[in-house]
Tab-separated table of C-alpha atoms and ligand atoms in Angstrom:
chain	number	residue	atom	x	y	z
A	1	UNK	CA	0.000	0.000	0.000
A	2	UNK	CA	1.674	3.208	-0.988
A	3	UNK	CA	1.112	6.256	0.380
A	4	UNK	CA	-1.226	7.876	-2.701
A	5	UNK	CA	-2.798	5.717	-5.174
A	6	UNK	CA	-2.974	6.544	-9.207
A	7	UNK	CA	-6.613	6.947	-8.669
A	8	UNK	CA	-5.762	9.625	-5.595
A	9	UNK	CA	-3.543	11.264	-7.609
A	10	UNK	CA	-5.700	11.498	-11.319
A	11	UNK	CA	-9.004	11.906	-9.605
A	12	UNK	CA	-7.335	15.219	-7.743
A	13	UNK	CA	-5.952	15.936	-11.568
A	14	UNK	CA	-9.171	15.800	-13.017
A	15	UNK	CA	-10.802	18.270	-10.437
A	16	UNK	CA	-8.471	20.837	-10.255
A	17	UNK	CA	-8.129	21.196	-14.627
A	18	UNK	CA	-6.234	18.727	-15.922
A	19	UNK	CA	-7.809	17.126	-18.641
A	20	UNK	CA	-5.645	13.880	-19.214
A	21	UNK	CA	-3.403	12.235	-16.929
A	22	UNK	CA	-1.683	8.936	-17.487
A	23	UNK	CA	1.473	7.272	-15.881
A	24	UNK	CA	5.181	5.802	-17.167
A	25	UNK	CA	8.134	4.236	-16.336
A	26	UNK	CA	11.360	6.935	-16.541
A	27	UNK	CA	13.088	3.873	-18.167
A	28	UNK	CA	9.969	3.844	-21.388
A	29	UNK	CA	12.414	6.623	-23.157
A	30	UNK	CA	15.875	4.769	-23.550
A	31	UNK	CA	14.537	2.692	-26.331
A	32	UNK	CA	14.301	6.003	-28.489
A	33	UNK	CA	18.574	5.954	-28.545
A	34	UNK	CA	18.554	4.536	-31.850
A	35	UNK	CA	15.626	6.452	-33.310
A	36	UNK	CA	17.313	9.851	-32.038
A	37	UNK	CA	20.751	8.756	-33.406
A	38	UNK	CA	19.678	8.306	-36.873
A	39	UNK	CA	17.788	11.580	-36.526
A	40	UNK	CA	20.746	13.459	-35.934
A	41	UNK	CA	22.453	11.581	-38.548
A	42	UNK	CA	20.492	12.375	-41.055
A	43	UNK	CA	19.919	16.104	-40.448
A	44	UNK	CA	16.455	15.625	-39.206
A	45	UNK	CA	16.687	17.481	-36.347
A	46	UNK	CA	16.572	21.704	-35.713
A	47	UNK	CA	19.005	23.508	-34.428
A	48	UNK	CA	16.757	23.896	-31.294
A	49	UNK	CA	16.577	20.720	-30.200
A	50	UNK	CA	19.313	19.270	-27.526
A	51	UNK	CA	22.046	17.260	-29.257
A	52	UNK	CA	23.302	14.785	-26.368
A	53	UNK	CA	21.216	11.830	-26.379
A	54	UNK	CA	21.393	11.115	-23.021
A	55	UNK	CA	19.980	14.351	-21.361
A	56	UNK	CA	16.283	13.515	-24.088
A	57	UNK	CA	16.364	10.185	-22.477
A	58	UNK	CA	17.477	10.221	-19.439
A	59	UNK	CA	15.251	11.360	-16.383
A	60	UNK	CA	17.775	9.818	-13.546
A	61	UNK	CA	19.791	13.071	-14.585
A	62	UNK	CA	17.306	15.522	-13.449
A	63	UNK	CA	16.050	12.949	-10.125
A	64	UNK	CA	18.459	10.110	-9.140
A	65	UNK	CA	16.024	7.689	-7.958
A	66	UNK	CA	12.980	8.563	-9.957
A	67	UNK	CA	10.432	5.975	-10.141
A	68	UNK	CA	7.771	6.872	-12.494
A	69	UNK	CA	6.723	9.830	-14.422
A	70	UNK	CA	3.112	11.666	-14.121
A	71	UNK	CA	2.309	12.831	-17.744
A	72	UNK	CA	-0.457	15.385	-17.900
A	73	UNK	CA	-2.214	17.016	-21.186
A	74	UNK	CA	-4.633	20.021	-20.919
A	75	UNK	CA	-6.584	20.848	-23.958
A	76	UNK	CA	-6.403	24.410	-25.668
A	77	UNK	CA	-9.134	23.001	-28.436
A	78	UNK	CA	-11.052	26.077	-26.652
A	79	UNK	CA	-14.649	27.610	-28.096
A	80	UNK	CA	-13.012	30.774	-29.621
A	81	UNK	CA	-13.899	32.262	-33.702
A	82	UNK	CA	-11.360	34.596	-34.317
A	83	UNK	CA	-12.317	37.577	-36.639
A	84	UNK	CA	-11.098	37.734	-39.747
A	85	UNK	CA	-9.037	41.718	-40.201
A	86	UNK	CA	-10.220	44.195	-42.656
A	87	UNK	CA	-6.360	44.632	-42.643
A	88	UNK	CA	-3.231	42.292	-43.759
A	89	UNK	CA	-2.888	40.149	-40.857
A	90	UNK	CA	-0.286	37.840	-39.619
A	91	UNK	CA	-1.256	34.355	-38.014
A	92	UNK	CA	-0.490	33.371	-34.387
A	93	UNK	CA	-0.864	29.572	-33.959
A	94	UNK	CA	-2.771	28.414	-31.423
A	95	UNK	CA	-0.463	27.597	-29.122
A	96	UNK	CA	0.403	31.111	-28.645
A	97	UNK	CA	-3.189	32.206	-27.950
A	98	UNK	CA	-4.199	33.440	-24.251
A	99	UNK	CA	-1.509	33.540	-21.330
A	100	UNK	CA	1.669	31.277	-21.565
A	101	UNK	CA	0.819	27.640	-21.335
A	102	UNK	CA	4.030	27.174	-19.192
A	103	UNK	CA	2.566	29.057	-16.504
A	104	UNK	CA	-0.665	27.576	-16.969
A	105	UNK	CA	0.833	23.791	-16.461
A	106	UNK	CA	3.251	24.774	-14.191
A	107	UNK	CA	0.452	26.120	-11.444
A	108	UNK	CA	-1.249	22.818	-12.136
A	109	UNK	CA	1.737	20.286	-11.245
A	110	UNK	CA	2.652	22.423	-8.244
A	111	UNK	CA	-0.908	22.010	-7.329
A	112	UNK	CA	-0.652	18.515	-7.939
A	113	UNK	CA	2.972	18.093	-6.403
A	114	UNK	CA	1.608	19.809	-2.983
A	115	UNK	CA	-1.367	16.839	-3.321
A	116	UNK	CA	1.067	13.846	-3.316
A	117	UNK	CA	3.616	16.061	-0.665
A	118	UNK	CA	0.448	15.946	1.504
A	119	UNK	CA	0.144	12.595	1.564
A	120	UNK	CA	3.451	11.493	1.181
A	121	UNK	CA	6.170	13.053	3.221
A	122	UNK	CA	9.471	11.553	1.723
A	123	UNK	CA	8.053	12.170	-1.803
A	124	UNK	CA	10.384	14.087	-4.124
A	125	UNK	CA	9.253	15.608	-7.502
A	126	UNK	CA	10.894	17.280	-10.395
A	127	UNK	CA	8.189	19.213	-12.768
A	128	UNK	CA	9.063	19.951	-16.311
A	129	UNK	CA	6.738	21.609	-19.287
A	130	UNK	CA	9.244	22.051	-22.035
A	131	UNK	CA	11.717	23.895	-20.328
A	132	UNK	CA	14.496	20.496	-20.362
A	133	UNK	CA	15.100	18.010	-23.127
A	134	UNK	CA	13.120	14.903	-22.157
A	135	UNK	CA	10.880	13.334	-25.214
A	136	UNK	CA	7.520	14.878	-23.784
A	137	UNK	CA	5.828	13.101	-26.661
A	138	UNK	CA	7.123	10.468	-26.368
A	139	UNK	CA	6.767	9.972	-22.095
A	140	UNK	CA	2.858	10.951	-22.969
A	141	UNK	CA	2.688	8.301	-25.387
A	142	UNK	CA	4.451	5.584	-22.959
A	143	UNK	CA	1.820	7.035	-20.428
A	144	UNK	CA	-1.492	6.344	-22.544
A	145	UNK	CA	-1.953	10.221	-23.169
A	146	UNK	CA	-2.664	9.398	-26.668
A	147	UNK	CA	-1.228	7.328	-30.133
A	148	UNK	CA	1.081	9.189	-32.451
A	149	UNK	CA	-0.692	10.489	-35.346
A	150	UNK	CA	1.529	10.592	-39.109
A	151	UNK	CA	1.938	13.825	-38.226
A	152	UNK	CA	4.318	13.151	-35.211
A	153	UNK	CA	1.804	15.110	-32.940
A	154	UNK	CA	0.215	13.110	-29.971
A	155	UNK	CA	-3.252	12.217	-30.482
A	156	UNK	CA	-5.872	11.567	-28.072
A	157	UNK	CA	-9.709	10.365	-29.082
A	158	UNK	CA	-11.503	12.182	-27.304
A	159	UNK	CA	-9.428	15.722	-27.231
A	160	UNK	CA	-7.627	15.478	-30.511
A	161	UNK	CA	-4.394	17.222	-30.682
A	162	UNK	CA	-4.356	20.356	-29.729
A	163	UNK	CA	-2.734	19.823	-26.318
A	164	UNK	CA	-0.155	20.831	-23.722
A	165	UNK	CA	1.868	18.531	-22.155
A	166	UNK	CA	3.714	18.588	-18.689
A	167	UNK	CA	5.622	15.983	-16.675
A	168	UNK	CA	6.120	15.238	-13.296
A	169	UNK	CA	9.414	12.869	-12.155
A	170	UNK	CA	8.459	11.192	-8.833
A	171	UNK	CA	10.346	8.629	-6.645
A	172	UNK	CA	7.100	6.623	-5.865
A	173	UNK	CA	6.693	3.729	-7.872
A	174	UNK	CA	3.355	3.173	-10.162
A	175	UNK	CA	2.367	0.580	-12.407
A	176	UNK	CA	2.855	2.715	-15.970
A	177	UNK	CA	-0.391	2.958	-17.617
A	178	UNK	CA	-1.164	1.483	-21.491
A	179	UNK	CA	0.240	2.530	-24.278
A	180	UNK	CA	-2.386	3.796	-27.358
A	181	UNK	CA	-1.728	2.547	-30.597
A	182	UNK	CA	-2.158	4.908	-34.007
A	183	UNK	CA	-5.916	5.186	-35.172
A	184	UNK	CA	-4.700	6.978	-38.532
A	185	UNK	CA	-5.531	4.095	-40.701
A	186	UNK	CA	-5.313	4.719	-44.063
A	187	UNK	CA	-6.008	8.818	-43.890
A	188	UNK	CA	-3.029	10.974	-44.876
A	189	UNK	CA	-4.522	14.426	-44.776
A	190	UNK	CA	-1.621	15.862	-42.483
A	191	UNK	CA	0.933	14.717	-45.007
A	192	UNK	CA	-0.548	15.773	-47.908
A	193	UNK	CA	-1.285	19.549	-46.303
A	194	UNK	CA	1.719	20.059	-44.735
A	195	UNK	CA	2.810	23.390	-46.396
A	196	UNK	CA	6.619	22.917	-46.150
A	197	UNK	CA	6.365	19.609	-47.367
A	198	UNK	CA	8.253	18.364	-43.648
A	199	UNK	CA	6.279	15.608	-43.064
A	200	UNK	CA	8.394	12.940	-45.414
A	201	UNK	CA	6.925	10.250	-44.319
A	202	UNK	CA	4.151	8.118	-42.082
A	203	UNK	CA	5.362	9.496	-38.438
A	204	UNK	CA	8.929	11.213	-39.530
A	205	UNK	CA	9.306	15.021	-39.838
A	206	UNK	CA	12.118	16.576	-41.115
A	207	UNK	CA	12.225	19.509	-38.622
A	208	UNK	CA	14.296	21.700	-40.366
A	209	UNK	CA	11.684	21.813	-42.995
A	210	UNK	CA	8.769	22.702	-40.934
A	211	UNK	CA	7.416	26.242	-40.971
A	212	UNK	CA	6.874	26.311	-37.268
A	213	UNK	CA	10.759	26.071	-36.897
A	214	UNK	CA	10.832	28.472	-39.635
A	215	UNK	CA	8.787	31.344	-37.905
A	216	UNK	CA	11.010	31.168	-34.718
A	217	UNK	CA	14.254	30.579	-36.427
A	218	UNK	CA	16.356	33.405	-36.215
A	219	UNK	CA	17.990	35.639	-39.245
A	220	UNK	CA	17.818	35.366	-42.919
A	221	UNK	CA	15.187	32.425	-44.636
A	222	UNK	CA	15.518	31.094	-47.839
A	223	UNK	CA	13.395	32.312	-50.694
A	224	UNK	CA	11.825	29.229	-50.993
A	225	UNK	CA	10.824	29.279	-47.227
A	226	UNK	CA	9.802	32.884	-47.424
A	227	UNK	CA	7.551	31.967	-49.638
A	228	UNK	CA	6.095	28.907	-48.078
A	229	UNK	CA	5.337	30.575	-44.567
A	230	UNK	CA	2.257	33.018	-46.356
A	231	UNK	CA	1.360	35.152	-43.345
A	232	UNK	CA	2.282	32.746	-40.354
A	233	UNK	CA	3.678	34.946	-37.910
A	234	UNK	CA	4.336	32.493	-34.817
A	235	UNK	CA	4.006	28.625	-35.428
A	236	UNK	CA	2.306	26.740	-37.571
A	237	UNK	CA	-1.127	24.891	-37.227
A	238	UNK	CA	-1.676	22.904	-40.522
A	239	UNK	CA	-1.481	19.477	-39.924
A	240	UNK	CA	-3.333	19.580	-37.025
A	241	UNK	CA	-6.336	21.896	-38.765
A	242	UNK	CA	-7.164	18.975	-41.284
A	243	UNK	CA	-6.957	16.291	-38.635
A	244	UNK	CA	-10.513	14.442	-38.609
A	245	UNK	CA	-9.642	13.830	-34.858
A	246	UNK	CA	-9.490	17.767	-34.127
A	247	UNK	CA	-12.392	18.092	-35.990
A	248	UNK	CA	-14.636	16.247	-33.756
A	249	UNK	CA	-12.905	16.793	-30.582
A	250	UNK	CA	-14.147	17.955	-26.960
A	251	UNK	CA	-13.978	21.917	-27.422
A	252	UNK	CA	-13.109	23.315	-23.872
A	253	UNK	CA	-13.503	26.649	-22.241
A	254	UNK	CA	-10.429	28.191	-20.794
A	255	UNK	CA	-10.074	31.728	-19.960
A	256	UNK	CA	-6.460	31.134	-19.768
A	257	UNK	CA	-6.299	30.553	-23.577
A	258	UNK	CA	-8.467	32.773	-24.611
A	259	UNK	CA	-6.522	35.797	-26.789
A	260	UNK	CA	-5.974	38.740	-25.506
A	261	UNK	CA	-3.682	41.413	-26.433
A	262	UNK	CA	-2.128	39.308	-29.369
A	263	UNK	CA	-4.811	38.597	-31.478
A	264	UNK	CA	-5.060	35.113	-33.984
A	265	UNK	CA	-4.514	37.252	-37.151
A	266	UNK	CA	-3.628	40.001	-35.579
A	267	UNK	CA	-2.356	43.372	-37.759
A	268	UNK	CA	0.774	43.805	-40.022
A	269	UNK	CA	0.751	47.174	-39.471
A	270	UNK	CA	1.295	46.918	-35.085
A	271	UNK	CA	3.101	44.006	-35.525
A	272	UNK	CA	5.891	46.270	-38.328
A	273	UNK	CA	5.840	49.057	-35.684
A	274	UNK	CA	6.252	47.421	-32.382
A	275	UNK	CA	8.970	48.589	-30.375
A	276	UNK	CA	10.613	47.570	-27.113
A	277	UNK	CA	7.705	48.647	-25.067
A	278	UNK	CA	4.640	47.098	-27.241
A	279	UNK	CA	6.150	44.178	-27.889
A	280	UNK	CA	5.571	43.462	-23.969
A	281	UNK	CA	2.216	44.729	-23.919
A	282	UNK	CA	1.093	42.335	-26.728
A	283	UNK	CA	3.612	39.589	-26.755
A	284	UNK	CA	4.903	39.467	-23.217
A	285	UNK	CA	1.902	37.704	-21.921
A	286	UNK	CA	1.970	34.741	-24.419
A	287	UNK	CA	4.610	31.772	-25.323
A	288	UNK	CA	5.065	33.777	-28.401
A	289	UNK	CA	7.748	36.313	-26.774
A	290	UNK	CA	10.349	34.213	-25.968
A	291	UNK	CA	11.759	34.219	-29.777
A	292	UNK	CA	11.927	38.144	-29.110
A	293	UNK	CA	10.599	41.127	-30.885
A	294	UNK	CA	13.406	41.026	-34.300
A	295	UNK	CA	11.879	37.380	-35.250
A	296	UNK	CA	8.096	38.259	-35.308
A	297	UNK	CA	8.978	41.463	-37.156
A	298	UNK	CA	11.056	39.678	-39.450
A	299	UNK	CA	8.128	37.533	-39.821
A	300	UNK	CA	5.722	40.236	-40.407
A	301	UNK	CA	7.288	41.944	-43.223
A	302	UNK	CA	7.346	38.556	-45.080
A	303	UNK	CA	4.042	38.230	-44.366
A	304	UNK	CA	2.887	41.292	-45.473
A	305	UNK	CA	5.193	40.431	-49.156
A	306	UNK	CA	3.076	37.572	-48.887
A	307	UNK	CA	-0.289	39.341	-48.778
A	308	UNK	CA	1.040	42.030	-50.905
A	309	UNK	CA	0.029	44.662	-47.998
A	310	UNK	CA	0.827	48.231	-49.396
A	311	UNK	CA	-0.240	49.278	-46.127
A	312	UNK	CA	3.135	48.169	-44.956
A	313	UNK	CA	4.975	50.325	-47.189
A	314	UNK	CA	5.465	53.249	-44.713
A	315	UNK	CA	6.599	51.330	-41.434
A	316	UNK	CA	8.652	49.234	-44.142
A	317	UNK	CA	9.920	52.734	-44.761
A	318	UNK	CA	10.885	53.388	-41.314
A	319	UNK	CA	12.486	49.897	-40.609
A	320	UNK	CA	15.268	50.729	-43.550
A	321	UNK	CA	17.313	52.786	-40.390
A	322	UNK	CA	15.793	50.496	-37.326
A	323	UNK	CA	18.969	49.084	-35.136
A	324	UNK	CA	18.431	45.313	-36.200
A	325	UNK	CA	20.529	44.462	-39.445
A	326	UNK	CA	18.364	41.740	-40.887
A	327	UNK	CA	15.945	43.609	-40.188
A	328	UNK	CA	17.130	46.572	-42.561
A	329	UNK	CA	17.978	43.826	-44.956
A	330	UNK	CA	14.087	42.480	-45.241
A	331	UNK	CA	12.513	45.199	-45.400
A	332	UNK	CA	14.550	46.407	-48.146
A	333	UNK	CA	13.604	43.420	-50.034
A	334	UNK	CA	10.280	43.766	-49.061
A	335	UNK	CA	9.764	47.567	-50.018
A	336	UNK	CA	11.387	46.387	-53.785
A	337	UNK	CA	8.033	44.022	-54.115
A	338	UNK	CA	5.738	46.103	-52.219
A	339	UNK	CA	6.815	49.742	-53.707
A	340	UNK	CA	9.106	48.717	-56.648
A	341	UNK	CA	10.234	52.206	-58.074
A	342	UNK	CA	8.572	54.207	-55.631
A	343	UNK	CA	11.119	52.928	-52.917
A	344	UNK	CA	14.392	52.961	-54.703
A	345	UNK	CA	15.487	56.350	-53.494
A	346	UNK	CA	14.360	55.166	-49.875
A	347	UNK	CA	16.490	51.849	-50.595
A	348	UNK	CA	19.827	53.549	-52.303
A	349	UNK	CA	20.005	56.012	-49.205
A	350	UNK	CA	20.016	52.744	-46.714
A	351	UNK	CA	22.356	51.091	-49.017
A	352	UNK	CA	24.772	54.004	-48.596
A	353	UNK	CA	24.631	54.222	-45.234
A	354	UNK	CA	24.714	50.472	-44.425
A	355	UNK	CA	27.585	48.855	-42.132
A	356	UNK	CA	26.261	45.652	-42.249
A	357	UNK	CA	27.616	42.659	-45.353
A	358	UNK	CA	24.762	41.041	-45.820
A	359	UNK	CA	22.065	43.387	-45.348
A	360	UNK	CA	24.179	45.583	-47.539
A	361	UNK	CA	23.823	42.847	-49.730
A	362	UNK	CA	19.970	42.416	-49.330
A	363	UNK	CA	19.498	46.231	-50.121
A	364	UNK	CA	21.949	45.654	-53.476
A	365	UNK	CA	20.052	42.790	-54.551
A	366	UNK	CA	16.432	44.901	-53.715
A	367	UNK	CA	17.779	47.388	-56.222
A	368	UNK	CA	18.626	45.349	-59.051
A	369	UNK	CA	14.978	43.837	-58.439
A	370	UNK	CA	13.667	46.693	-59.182
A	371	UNK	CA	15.941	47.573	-61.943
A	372	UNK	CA	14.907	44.443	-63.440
A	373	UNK	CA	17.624	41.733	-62.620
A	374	UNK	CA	16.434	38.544	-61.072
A	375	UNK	CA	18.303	36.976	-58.355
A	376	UNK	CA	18.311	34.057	-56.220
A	377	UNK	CA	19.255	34.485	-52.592
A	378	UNK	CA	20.595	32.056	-49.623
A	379	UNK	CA	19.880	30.986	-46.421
A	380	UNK	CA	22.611	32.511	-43.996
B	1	SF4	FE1	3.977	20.895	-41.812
B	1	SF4	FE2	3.119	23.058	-40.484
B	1	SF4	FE3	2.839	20.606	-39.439
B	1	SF4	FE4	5.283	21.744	-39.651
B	1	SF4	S1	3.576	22.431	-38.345
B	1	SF4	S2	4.750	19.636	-40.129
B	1	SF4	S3	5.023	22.837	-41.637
B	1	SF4	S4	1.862	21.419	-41.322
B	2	SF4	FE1	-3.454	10.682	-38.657
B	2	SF4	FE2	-4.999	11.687	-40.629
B	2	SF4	FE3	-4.681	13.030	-38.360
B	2	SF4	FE4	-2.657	12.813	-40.079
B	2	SF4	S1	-4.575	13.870	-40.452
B	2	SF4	S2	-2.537	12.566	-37.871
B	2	SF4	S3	-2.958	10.736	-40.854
B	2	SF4	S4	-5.657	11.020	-38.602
């Protein structure tokens, strides 16, 4: 007889907002070695993700004698129809809607910690929400959260995918729930929608293809990208949009989640003009700010090439002299689409002034443009 039981612990879950809870043994990720190895092999993974193997699979490095992991999932499928702008707008996946899902999760393990600390005196427990390098997925999965859908997102029946995930290490031993096994059948909407063609195969993404990488990535895109992300300003929702599971899944109603300041397609115009003290105001709030004010700009001037907004023109105009260099660059290149002629004086004073190779560069190659030469240009 331990000191809590599993149905203690997920009962107490399920009252205080936690939508699924399901248990695994810290030992379920070591038999992803292989998988993560060839990953990094073959260039699969982002420049975001932890290289050394051990610290994604290895929980005994964050608590020495854990003994099981608590996986939780809270739904953000919430009742919400966001209005579609009279103006360009940029898109804000959903994840980034409402207040920071961290803190959300966070509240709700320590909540659920100080339950099991109640009952259990010698209990220790580590709590994580994708702030270390564990496989969440993949402890949810090993938990019974849900099966992996082709689209390497964790389903679960009855709340889809749209879901946050947070883990809690204990040193109390419980019996590790089932595992779910994939209810994709023969359907391969995600793989056929996927915009930047990243899903290359049943259940394998190549990450460094995916436009949700892409919109937090920092500095210079490729063409080919730029023109792929149309006017996604944070993340990417796609593959999960056409999922027939999201489609008839249990809508919630969250307050948390619910935007606020940052709207879903919120304006190109704000967004282009933000500056230090804004970008709090409308960001800060959300688990969009952590990629910082430079990348959703960046982001927003592609966008609005992507919309062809000629409303941008004049804050394009005023980001030519702002004090980020890729900045100056894009919206160079950006002005010589938008504005063409109308711009080049705009663009040849920048280009004088310039200190900076590459966006130097960017501004030269924005003038030929609009002189008429075509170029190709790189990812940096
Ligand atoms: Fe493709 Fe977007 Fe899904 Fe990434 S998030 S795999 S780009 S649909
Ligand atoms: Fe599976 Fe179809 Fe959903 Fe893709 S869209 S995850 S194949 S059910």
């Amino acid at each position: 007889m331990t000191c809590v039981t599993k149905e203690e612990i997920k009962e107490y879950a399920y009252k205080s907002g936690i939508d699924i809870v399901g248990f695994a043994s810290p030992d379920c990720l070591f038999k992803y070695r292989d998988l993560l190895k060839d990953r990094y092999e073959n260039g699969l993974n982002c420049n975001i993700e932890e290289n050394d193997i051990e610290k994604r699979i290895n929980p005994y490095i964050l608590l020495e004698d854990v003994k099981s992991i608590v996986s939780i999932a809270v739904s953000y499928n919430i009742v919400y129809e966001a209005d579609l702008p009279k103006s360009a707008y940029g898109t804000v996946s959903r994840t980034a809607w409402g207040i920071d899902y961290h803190k959300v999760l966070i509240d709700l393990l320590e909540k659920l910690r100080d339950f099991i600390l109640s009952k259990c005196n010698d209990a220790k427990a580590v709590l994580l929400v994708d702030n270390n390098p564990l496989l969440e997925r993949a402890i949810a999965y090993n938990a019974g959260i849900g099966f992996y859908g082709k689209n390497n997102m964790l389903i679960n029946e009855k709340y889809g995918s749209y879901l946050f995930l947070g883990e809690m290490l204990l040193n109390i031993y419980f019996e590790p729930d089932k595992k779910v096994e994939s209810k994709c059948g023969s359907c391969t909407r995600c793989l056929k929608a996927c915009p930047g063609k990243a899903l290359i195969g049943e259940y394998k993404i190549d990450a460094n293809k995916c436009l949700s990488y892409a919109t937090i990535k920092k500095g210079y895109l490729s063409d080919e990208t730029i023109k792929k992300l149309g006017t996604r300003i944070y993340g990417c929702d796609t593959c999960q949009d056409v999922c027939p599971f999201n489609k008839t899944a249990k809508r919630v109603t969250k307050d948390e989640f619910i935007p606020r300041g940052l709207k879903p397609k919120h304006d190109l115009r704000e967004i282009l003009s933000l500056d230090k003290k804004k970008f709090q105001e409308v960001f800060g709030p959300t688990s969009a700010s952590w990629r910082g004010k430079n990348t959703i700009i960046r982001n927003a001037i592609i966008a609005s090439i992507n919309s062809n907004d000629k409303n941008a023109i004049e804050p394009l105009k005023s980001l030519l002299s702002c004090e980020n260099s890729y900045l100056r660059g894009y919206s160079a290149y950006a002005l010589s689409i938008l504005d063409g002629e109308n711009s080049l004086p705009y663009i040849e004073k920048a280009y004088i002034n310039e200190k900076d190779e590459a966006a130097k560069e960017f501004m030269k190659k924005a003038i030929m443009m609009i002189r008429g030469e075509v170029f190709e240009y790189n990812e940096r």
